[in-house]
Amino acid sequence: MLSTLSAGAAVASLLLAGSASPTTATRFGDDPPSGKITITVATVNGSGCRPGSAAVAIAPDNTAFTVTYSEYLAQAGAGTKPTDSRKNCQIALNVHVPQGFTYAVARADYRGYASLARGARGLEQAGYYFQGQQQTARKSHTFTGPYDSNWQTSDETDVDALVYAPCGEERYFNINTEMRVDSKSADPKATSYMAMDSTDGNINTVYHFAWKECPARK
């Protein structure tokens, strides 16, 4: 059972599920293709995202896509269980892009809300990879209580380090995320939590494409 405090965050998160509408994003690399792009959730695994609790949407200008989580919450302290303090999610996305183009992810923006008592800490970390390739280095961000506000982190990849999907092949794009909360508050009644959603209805996570045209086949 969620505590009263964290249940409020979960309700706010549920209201966001499936409602993401990504806006125009920063452009990286070549101009994006004008053809239709489709992204579907192939598999979802992890304690922070049961099947059906993640939704995907594409920006109108094909510069980015978003993933919205509806039940992604880590919490610790009064009224919680040890297993509540760490949540993770692995999503495999089936991405179809117009012929003659390939893509990489140049930047990922993660957003949410955290309520951390004095002495508590929250951690968010993430990495991603194409099926059959090595995962990118997982980047971590830490928040220290007292903290009671929206949070946002950005992981950007240098141009020379971008990993593009193999041209002419269909491979799942895998996203691994994790959240942890360590409660070391002097107040035994305090509950701390970290959620990957926002109370003001902002999009949860935004993945910015870098586009490149594939070499012509001989």
PDB file of C-alpha atoms in Angstrom:
ATOM      1  CA  MET A   1       0.000   0.000   0.000  1.00  0.00           C
ATOM      2  CA  LEU A   2       1.223   3.506  -0.807  1.00  0.00           C
ATOM      3  CA  SER A   3       1.422   6.068   1.943  1.00  0.00           C
ATOM      4  CA  THR A   4      -1.010   8.999   1.834  1.00  0.00           C
ATOM      5  CA  LEU A   5       1.733  11.329   0.658  1.00  0.00           C
ATOM      6  CA  SER A   6       2.991   9.139  -2.179  1.00  0.00           C
ATOM      7  CA  ALA A   7      -0.494   8.050  -3.196  1.00  0.00           C
ATOM      8  CA  GLY A   8      -1.148  11.648  -4.191  1.00  0.00           C
ATOM      9  CA  ALA A   9       1.826  11.547  -6.533  1.00  0.00           C
ATOM     10  CA  ALA A  10       0.638   8.249  -7.991  1.00  0.00           C
ATOM     11  CA  VAL A  11      -2.784   9.723  -8.733  1.00  0.00           C
ATOM     12  CA  ALA A  12      -1.179  12.690 -10.480  1.00  0.00           C
ATOM     13  CA  SER A  13       0.907  10.251 -12.505  1.00  0.00           C
ATOM     14  CA  LEU A  14      -2.111   8.183 -13.506  1.00  0.00           C
ATOM     15  CA  LEU A  15      -3.793  11.287 -14.854  1.00  0.00           C
ATOM     16  CA  LEU A  16      -0.865  11.730 -17.228  1.00  0.00           C
ATOM     17  CA  ALA A  17      -0.958   8.242 -18.704  1.00  0.00           C
ATOM     18  CA  GLY A  18      -1.507   8.271 -22.448  1.00  0.00           C
ATOM     19  CA  SER A  19      -1.992  12.046 -22.555  1.00  0.00           C
ATOM     20  CA  ALA A  20       1.500  13.126 -23.609  1.00  0.00           C
ATOM     21  CA  SER A  21       1.591  15.487 -26.548  1.00  0.00           C
ATOM     22  CA  PRO A  22       5.242  16.269 -27.372  1.00  0.00           C
ATOM     23  CA  THR A  23       5.994  19.724 -28.693  1.00  0.00           C
ATOM     24  CA  THR A  24       8.634  20.883 -31.138  1.00  0.00           C
ATOM     25  CA  ALA A  25      12.082  19.974 -29.836  1.00  0.00           C
ATOM     26  CA  THR A  26      15.672  21.046 -30.460  1.00  0.00           C
ATOM     27  CA  ARG A  27      17.094  19.671 -33.701  1.00  0.00           C
ATOM     28  CA  PHE A  28      20.272  17.614 -33.755  1.00  0.00           C
ATOM     29  CA  GLY A  29      22.126  16.455 -36.872  1.00  0.00           C
ATOM     30  CA  ASP A  30      20.411  16.466 -40.278  1.00  0.00           C
ATOM     31  CA  ASP A  31      16.857  17.652 -40.825  1.00  0.00           C
ATOM     32  CA  PRO A  32      14.346  14.995 -39.789  1.00  0.00           C
ATOM     33  CA  PRO A  33      12.503  13.045 -42.479  1.00  0.00           C
ATOM     34  CA  SER A  34       9.050  14.258 -43.425  1.00  0.00           C
ATOM     35  CA  GLY A  35       7.622  10.740 -43.742  1.00  0.00           C
ATOM     36  CA  LYS A  36       5.650   8.952 -41.069  1.00  0.00           C
ATOM     37  CA  ILE A  37       7.411   7.557 -38.015  1.00  0.00           C
ATOM     38  CA  THR A  38       5.778   4.991 -35.763  1.00  0.00           C
ATOM     39  CA  ILE A  39       6.891   3.839 -32.329  1.00  0.00           C
ATOM     40  CA  THR A  40       5.182   1.091 -30.367  1.00  0.00           C
ATOM     41  CA  VAL A  41       6.003  -0.500 -27.012  1.00  0.00           C
ATOM     42  CA  ALA A  42       7.189  -4.055 -27.696  1.00  0.00           C
ATOM     43  CA  THR A  43       7.922  -5.156 -24.121  1.00  0.00           C
ATOM     44  CA  VAL A  44       7.903  -3.599 -20.663  1.00  0.00           C
ATOM     45  CA  ASN A  45       9.660  -5.101 -17.658  1.00  0.00           C
ATOM     46  CA  GLY A  46      10.528  -3.889 -14.191  1.00  0.00           C
ATOM     47  CA  SER A  47       9.135  -3.046 -10.783  1.00  0.00           C
ATOM     48  CA  GLY A  48       8.373   0.523 -11.866  1.00  0.00           C
ATOM     49  CA  CYS A  49       6.368  -0.198 -15.005  1.00  0.00           C
ATOM     50  CA  ARG A  50       3.971  -3.075 -15.240  1.00  0.00           C
ATOM     51  CA  PRO A  51       2.622  -3.857 -18.748  1.00  0.00           C
ATOM     52  CA  GLY A  52       0.239  -1.140 -19.892  1.00  0.00           C
ATOM     53  CA  SER A  53       1.691   1.564 -17.655  1.00  0.00           C
ATOM     54  CA  ALA A  54       3.920   3.245 -20.271  1.00  0.00           C
ATOM     55  CA  ALA A  55       2.811   5.223 -23.327  1.00  0.00           C
ATOM     56  CA  VAL A  56       4.788   6.653 -26.271  1.00  0.00           C
ATOM     57  CA  ALA A  57       4.102   9.699 -28.442  1.00  0.00           C
ATOM     58  CA  ILE A  58       6.042  11.352 -31.311  1.00  0.00           C
ATOM     59  CA  ALA A  59       6.639  15.076 -31.765  1.00  0.00           C
ATOM     60  CA  PRO A  60       4.749  16.548 -34.761  1.00  0.00           C
ATOM     61  CA  ASP A  61       8.017  17.582 -36.444  1.00  0.00           C
ATOM     62  CA  ASN A  62       9.746  14.193 -35.938  1.00  0.00           C
ATOM     63  CA  THR A  63      12.496  15.694 -33.755  1.00  0.00           C
ATOM     64  CA  ALA A  64      11.703  13.741 -30.586  1.00  0.00           C
ATOM     65  CA  PHE A  65       9.494  11.215 -28.858  1.00  0.00           C
ATOM     66  CA  THR A  66       8.243  10.948 -25.306  1.00  0.00           C
ATOM     67  CA  VAL A  67       7.614   8.119 -22.876  1.00  0.00           C
ATOM     68  CA  THR A  68       4.969   8.612 -20.194  1.00  0.00           C
ATOM     69  CA  TYR A  69       4.927   6.428 -17.088  1.00  0.00           C
ATOM     70  CA  SER A  70       1.785   6.070 -15.005  1.00  0.00           C
ATOM     71  CA  GLU A  71       3.026   4.128 -11.951  1.00  0.00           C
ATOM     72  CA  TYR A  72       6.728   4.904 -11.635  1.00  0.00           C
ATOM     73  CA  LEU A  73       7.341   5.758  -7.976  1.00  0.00           C
ATOM     74  CA  ALA A  74      10.095   4.947  -5.463  1.00  0.00           C
ATOM     75  CA  GLN A  75       9.571   5.673  -1.767  1.00  0.00           C
ATOM     76  CA  ALA A  76      11.138   5.051   1.621  1.00  0.00           C
ATOM     77  CA  GLY A  77      10.430   5.819   5.258  1.00  0.00           C
ATOM     78  CA  ALA A  78       7.312   5.460   7.380  1.00  0.00           C
ATOM     79  CA  GLY A  79       4.663   3.109   5.997  1.00  0.00           C
ATOM     80  CA  THR A  80       6.828   1.695   3.188  1.00  0.00           C
ATOM     81  CA  LYS A  81       8.426  -1.662   2.439  1.00  0.00           C
ATOM     82  CA  PRO A  82      12.122  -2.216   1.678  1.00  0.00           C
ATOM     83  CA  THR A  83      11.251  -3.153  -1.908  1.00  0.00           C
ATOM     84  CA  ASP A  84       9.540   0.226  -2.412  1.00  0.00           C
ATOM     85  CA  SER A  85      12.844   2.114  -2.250  1.00  0.00           C
ATOM     86  CA  ARG A  86      14.162   0.960  -5.635  1.00  0.00           C
ATOM     87  CA  LYS A  87      12.166   0.871  -8.859  1.00  0.00           C
ATOM     88  CA  ASN A  88      13.380   0.146 -12.359  1.00  0.00           C
ATOM     89  CA  CYS A  89      11.959  -0.105 -15.847  1.00  0.00           C
ATOM     90  CA  GLN A  90      13.201  -1.546 -19.131  1.00  0.00           C
ATOM     91  CA  ILE A  91      11.225  -0.716 -22.246  1.00  0.00           C
ATOM     92  CA  ALA A  92      11.846  -2.141 -25.714  1.00  0.00           C
ATOM     93  CA  LEU A  93      10.483   0.131 -28.440  1.00  0.00           C
ATOM     94  CA  ASN A  94       9.747  -0.894 -32.009  1.00  0.00           C
ATOM     95  CA  VAL A  95      10.726   2.146 -34.091  1.00  0.00           C
ATOM     96  CA  HIS A  96       9.840   2.420 -37.798  1.00  0.00           C
ATOM     97  CA  VAL A  97      11.450   5.305 -39.714  1.00  0.00           C
ATOM     98  CA  PRO A  98      11.195   6.318 -43.382  1.00  0.00           C
ATOM     99  CA  GLN A  99      13.405   4.392 -45.785  1.00  0.00           C
ATOM    100  CA  GLY A 100      16.819   5.947 -46.326  1.00  0.00           C
ATOM    101  CA  PHE A 101      17.119   7.421 -42.817  1.00  0.00           C
ATOM    102  CA  THR A 102      18.613   6.327 -39.531  1.00  0.00           C
ATOM    103  CA  TYR A 103      18.572   7.881 -36.083  1.00  0.00           C
ATOM    104  CA  ALA A 104      20.402   8.188 -32.788  1.00  0.00           C
ATOM    105  CA  VAL A 105      19.305   9.715 -29.479  1.00  0.00           C
ATOM    106  CA  ALA A 106      21.248  12.931 -28.894  1.00  0.00           C
ATOM    107  CA  ARG A 107      19.671  13.995 -25.606  1.00  0.00           C
ATOM    108  CA  ALA A 108      17.263  12.602 -23.050  1.00  0.00           C
ATOM    109  CA  ASP A 109      15.309  14.857 -20.678  1.00  0.00           C
ATOM    110  CA  TYR A 110      13.879  13.186 -17.570  1.00  0.00           C
ATOM    111  CA  ARG A 111      11.249  14.924 -15.443  1.00  0.00           C
ATOM    112  CA  GLY A 112       9.329  14.173 -12.301  1.00  0.00           C
ATOM    113  CA  TYR A 113       8.437  15.213  -8.780  1.00  0.00           C
ATOM    114  CA  ALA A 114      10.212  14.485  -5.511  1.00  0.00           C
ATOM    115  CA  SER A 115       9.388  14.974  -1.854  1.00  0.00           C
ATOM    116  CA  LEU A 116      12.473  14.178   0.222  1.00  0.00           C
ATOM    117  CA  ALA A 117      12.688  14.717   3.970  1.00  0.00           C
ATOM    118  CA  ARG A 118      15.839  16.227   5.479  1.00  0.00           C
ATOM    119  CA  GLY A 119      18.601  13.618   5.274  1.00  0.00           C
ATOM    120  CA  ALA A 120      16.902  11.547   2.546  1.00  0.00           C
ATOM    121  CA  ARG A 121      18.352  11.120  -0.935  1.00  0.00           C
ATOM    122  CA  GLY A 122      16.799  10.357  -4.304  1.00  0.00           C
ATOM    123  CA  LEU A 123      18.610   9.000  -7.350  1.00  0.00           C
ATOM    124  CA  GLU A 124      17.637   8.782 -11.024  1.00  0.00           C
ATOM    125  CA  GLN A 125      19.774   7.016 -13.595  1.00  0.00           C
ATOM    126  CA  ALA A 126      19.288   5.830 -17.154  1.00  0.00           C
ATOM    127  CA  GLY A 127      20.927   4.282 -20.184  1.00  0.00           C
ATOM    128  CA  TYR A 128      19.794   2.996 -23.566  1.00  0.00           C
ATOM    129  CA  TYR A 129      20.939   0.852 -26.475  1.00  0.00           C
ATOM    130  CA  PHE A 130      19.879  -0.709 -29.750  1.00  0.00           C
ATOM    131  CA  GLN A 131      19.164  -4.424 -29.776  1.00  0.00           C
ATOM    132  CA  GLY A 132      22.426  -6.329 -30.236  1.00  0.00           C
ATOM    133  CA  GLN A 133      24.631  -3.361 -29.318  1.00  0.00           C
ATOM    134  CA  GLN A 134      26.359  -2.292 -26.123  1.00  0.00           C
ATOM    135  CA  GLN A 135      24.444  -0.138 -23.672  1.00  0.00           C
ATOM    136  CA  THR A 136      25.452   3.483 -23.234  1.00  0.00           C
ATOM    137  CA  ALA A 137      27.065   4.465 -19.945  1.00  0.00           C
ATOM    138  CA  ARG A 138      24.370   4.895 -17.300  1.00  0.00           C
ATOM    139  CA  LYS A 139      24.250   8.506 -16.131  1.00  0.00           C
ATOM    140  CA  SER A 140      23.161   9.228 -12.555  1.00  0.00           C
ATOM    141  CA  HIS A 141      21.650  12.282 -10.870  1.00  0.00           C
ATOM    142  CA  THR A 142      21.198  12.678  -7.112  1.00  0.00           C
ATOM    143  CA  PHE A 143      18.817  14.879  -5.123  1.00  0.00           C
ATOM    144  CA  THR A 144      19.169  15.561  -1.398  1.00  0.00           C
ATOM    145  CA  GLY A 145      16.448  16.477   1.097  1.00  0.00           C
ATOM    146  CA  PRO A 146      14.875  18.644   2.177  1.00  0.00           C
ATOM    147  CA  TYR A 147      13.411  18.780  -1.336  1.00  0.00           C
ATOM    148  CA  ASP A 148       9.788  19.201  -2.398  1.00  0.00           C
ATOM    149  CA  SER A 149       9.464  20.222  -6.030  1.00  0.00           C
ATOM    150  CA  ASN A 150       9.586  19.156  -9.675  1.00  0.00           C
ATOM    151  CA  TRP A 151      12.933  17.769 -10.813  1.00  0.00           C
ATOM    152  CA  GLN A 152      14.512  17.579 -14.255  1.00  0.00           C
ATOM    153  CA  THR A 153      17.752  16.083 -15.564  1.00  0.00           C
ATOM    154  CA  SER A 154      19.283  15.963 -19.053  1.00  0.00           C
ATOM    155  CA  ASP A 155      21.758  13.455 -20.492  1.00  0.00           C
ATOM    156  CA  GLU A 156      23.376  14.675 -23.712  1.00  0.00           C
ATOM    157  CA  THR A 157      25.713  12.693 -25.970  1.00  0.00           C
ATOM    158  CA  ASP A 158      28.596  14.306 -27.843  1.00  0.00           C
ATOM    159  CA  VAL A 159      28.219  14.310 -31.621  1.00  0.00           C
ATOM    160  CA  ASP A 160      31.268  12.071 -32.072  1.00  0.00           C
ATOM    161  CA  ALA A 161      29.838   9.531 -29.605  1.00  0.00           C
ATOM    162  CA  LEU A 162      26.352   9.190 -31.103  1.00  0.00           C
ATOM    163  CA  VAL A 163      25.311   5.598 -31.815  1.00  0.00           C
ATOM    164  CA  TYR A 164      22.990   5.293 -34.811  1.00  0.00           C
ATOM    165  CA  ALA A 165      20.632   2.444 -35.607  1.00  0.00           C
ATOM    166  CA  PRO A 166      22.034   0.228 -38.368  1.00  0.00           C
ATOM    167  CA  CYS A 167      20.712   1.358 -41.760  1.00  0.00           C
ATOM    168  CA  GLY A 168      18.152  -0.946 -43.318  1.00  0.00           C
ATOM    169  CA  GLU A 169      17.688  -3.017 -40.156  1.00  0.00           C
ATOM    170  CA  GLU A 170      14.895  -3.084 -37.607  1.00  0.00           C
ATOM    171  CA  ARG A 171      16.155  -3.355 -34.062  1.00  0.00           C
ATOM    172  CA  TYR A 172      14.441  -2.587 -30.791  1.00  0.00           C
ATOM    173  CA  PHE A 173      15.490   0.589 -29.020  1.00  0.00           C
ATOM    174  CA  ASN A 174      15.872  -0.306 -25.337  1.00  0.00           C
ATOM    175  CA  ILE A 175      15.593   2.198 -22.489  1.00  0.00           C
ATOM    176  CA  ASN A 176      16.718   1.310 -18.950  1.00  0.00           C
ATOM    177  CA  THR A 177      15.796   3.661 -16.108  1.00  0.00           C
ATOM    178  CA  GLU A 178      16.020   3.385 -12.339  1.00  0.00           C
ATOM    179  CA  MET A 179      14.965   5.431  -9.317  1.00  0.00           C
ATOM    180  CA  ARG A 180      16.033   4.973  -5.706  1.00  0.00           C
ATOM    181  CA  VAL A 181      15.152   6.679  -2.449  1.00  0.00           C
ATOM    182  CA  ASP A 182      17.283   6.307   0.693  1.00  0.00           C
ATOM    183  CA  SER A 183      15.561   7.581   3.825  1.00  0.00           C
ATOM    184  CA  LYS A 184      17.917   8.618   6.605  1.00  0.00           C
ATOM    185  CA  SER A 185      15.693  11.253   8.107  1.00  0.00           C
ATOM    186  CA  ALA A 186      15.784  11.855  11.858  1.00  0.00           C
ATOM    187  CA  ASP A 187      11.980  11.965  11.785  1.00  0.00           C
ATOM    188  CA  PRO A 188      10.673   8.367  12.066  1.00  0.00           C
ATOM    189  CA  LYS A 189       7.287   9.490  10.730  1.00  0.00           C
ATOM    190  CA  ALA A 190       8.684  11.005   7.534  1.00  0.00           C
ATOM    191  CA  THR A 191       8.038   9.428   4.144  1.00  0.00           C
ATOM    192  CA  SER A 192      10.135  10.384   1.116  1.00  0.00           C
ATOM    193  CA  TYR A 193       9.396   9.608  -2.513  1.00  0.00           C
ATOM    194  CA  MET A 194      10.543  10.253  -6.059  1.00  0.00           C
ATOM    195  CA  ALA A 195       8.201   9.909  -9.024  1.00  0.00           C
ATOM    196  CA  MET A 196       8.835  10.158 -12.758  1.00  0.00           C
ATOM    197  CA  ASP A 197       5.897  12.458 -13.395  1.00  0.00           C
ATOM    198  CA  SER A 198       5.055  16.083 -12.670  1.00  0.00           C
ATOM    199  CA  THR A 199       2.206  17.596 -10.689  1.00  0.00           C
ATOM    200  CA  ASP A 200       1.694  20.326 -13.290  1.00  0.00           C
ATOM    201  CA  GLY A 201       1.100  17.909 -16.187  1.00  0.00           C
ATOM    202  CA  ASN A 202       4.441  18.255 -17.985  1.00  0.00           C
ATOM    203  CA  ILE A 203       5.689  15.495 -20.269  1.00  0.00           C
ATOM    204  CA  ASN A 204       7.683  12.877 -18.402  1.00  0.00           C
ATOM    205  CA  THR A 205      10.712  11.950 -20.514  1.00  0.00           C
ATOM    206  CA  VAL A 206      11.738  13.372 -23.886  1.00  0.00           C
ATOM    207  CA  TYR A 207      14.200  11.649 -26.230  1.00  0.00           C
ATOM    208  CA  HIS A 208      15.637  13.952 -28.910  1.00  0.00           C
ATOM    209  CA  PHE A 209      16.467  12.372 -32.255  1.00  0.00           C
ATOM    210  CA  ALA A 210      19.631  12.993 -34.253  1.00  0.00           C
ATOM    211  CA  TRP A 211      18.871  12.101 -37.876  1.00  0.00           C
ATOM    212  CA  LYS A 212      21.209  11.004 -40.672  1.00  0.00           C
ATOM    213  CA  GLU A 213      20.611   9.875 -44.223  1.00  0.00           C
ATOM    214  CA  CYS A 214      21.782   6.360 -44.996  1.00  0.00           C
ATOM    215  CA  PRO A 215      24.348   5.909 -47.790  1.00  0.00           C
ATOM    216  CA  ALA A 216      22.815   4.896 -51.100  1.00  0.00           C
ATOM    217  CA  ARG A 217      23.010   1.195 -51.811  1.00  0.00           C
ATOM    218  CA  LYS A 218      25.118   0.220 -54.826  1.00  0.00           C
TER     219      LYS A 218
END
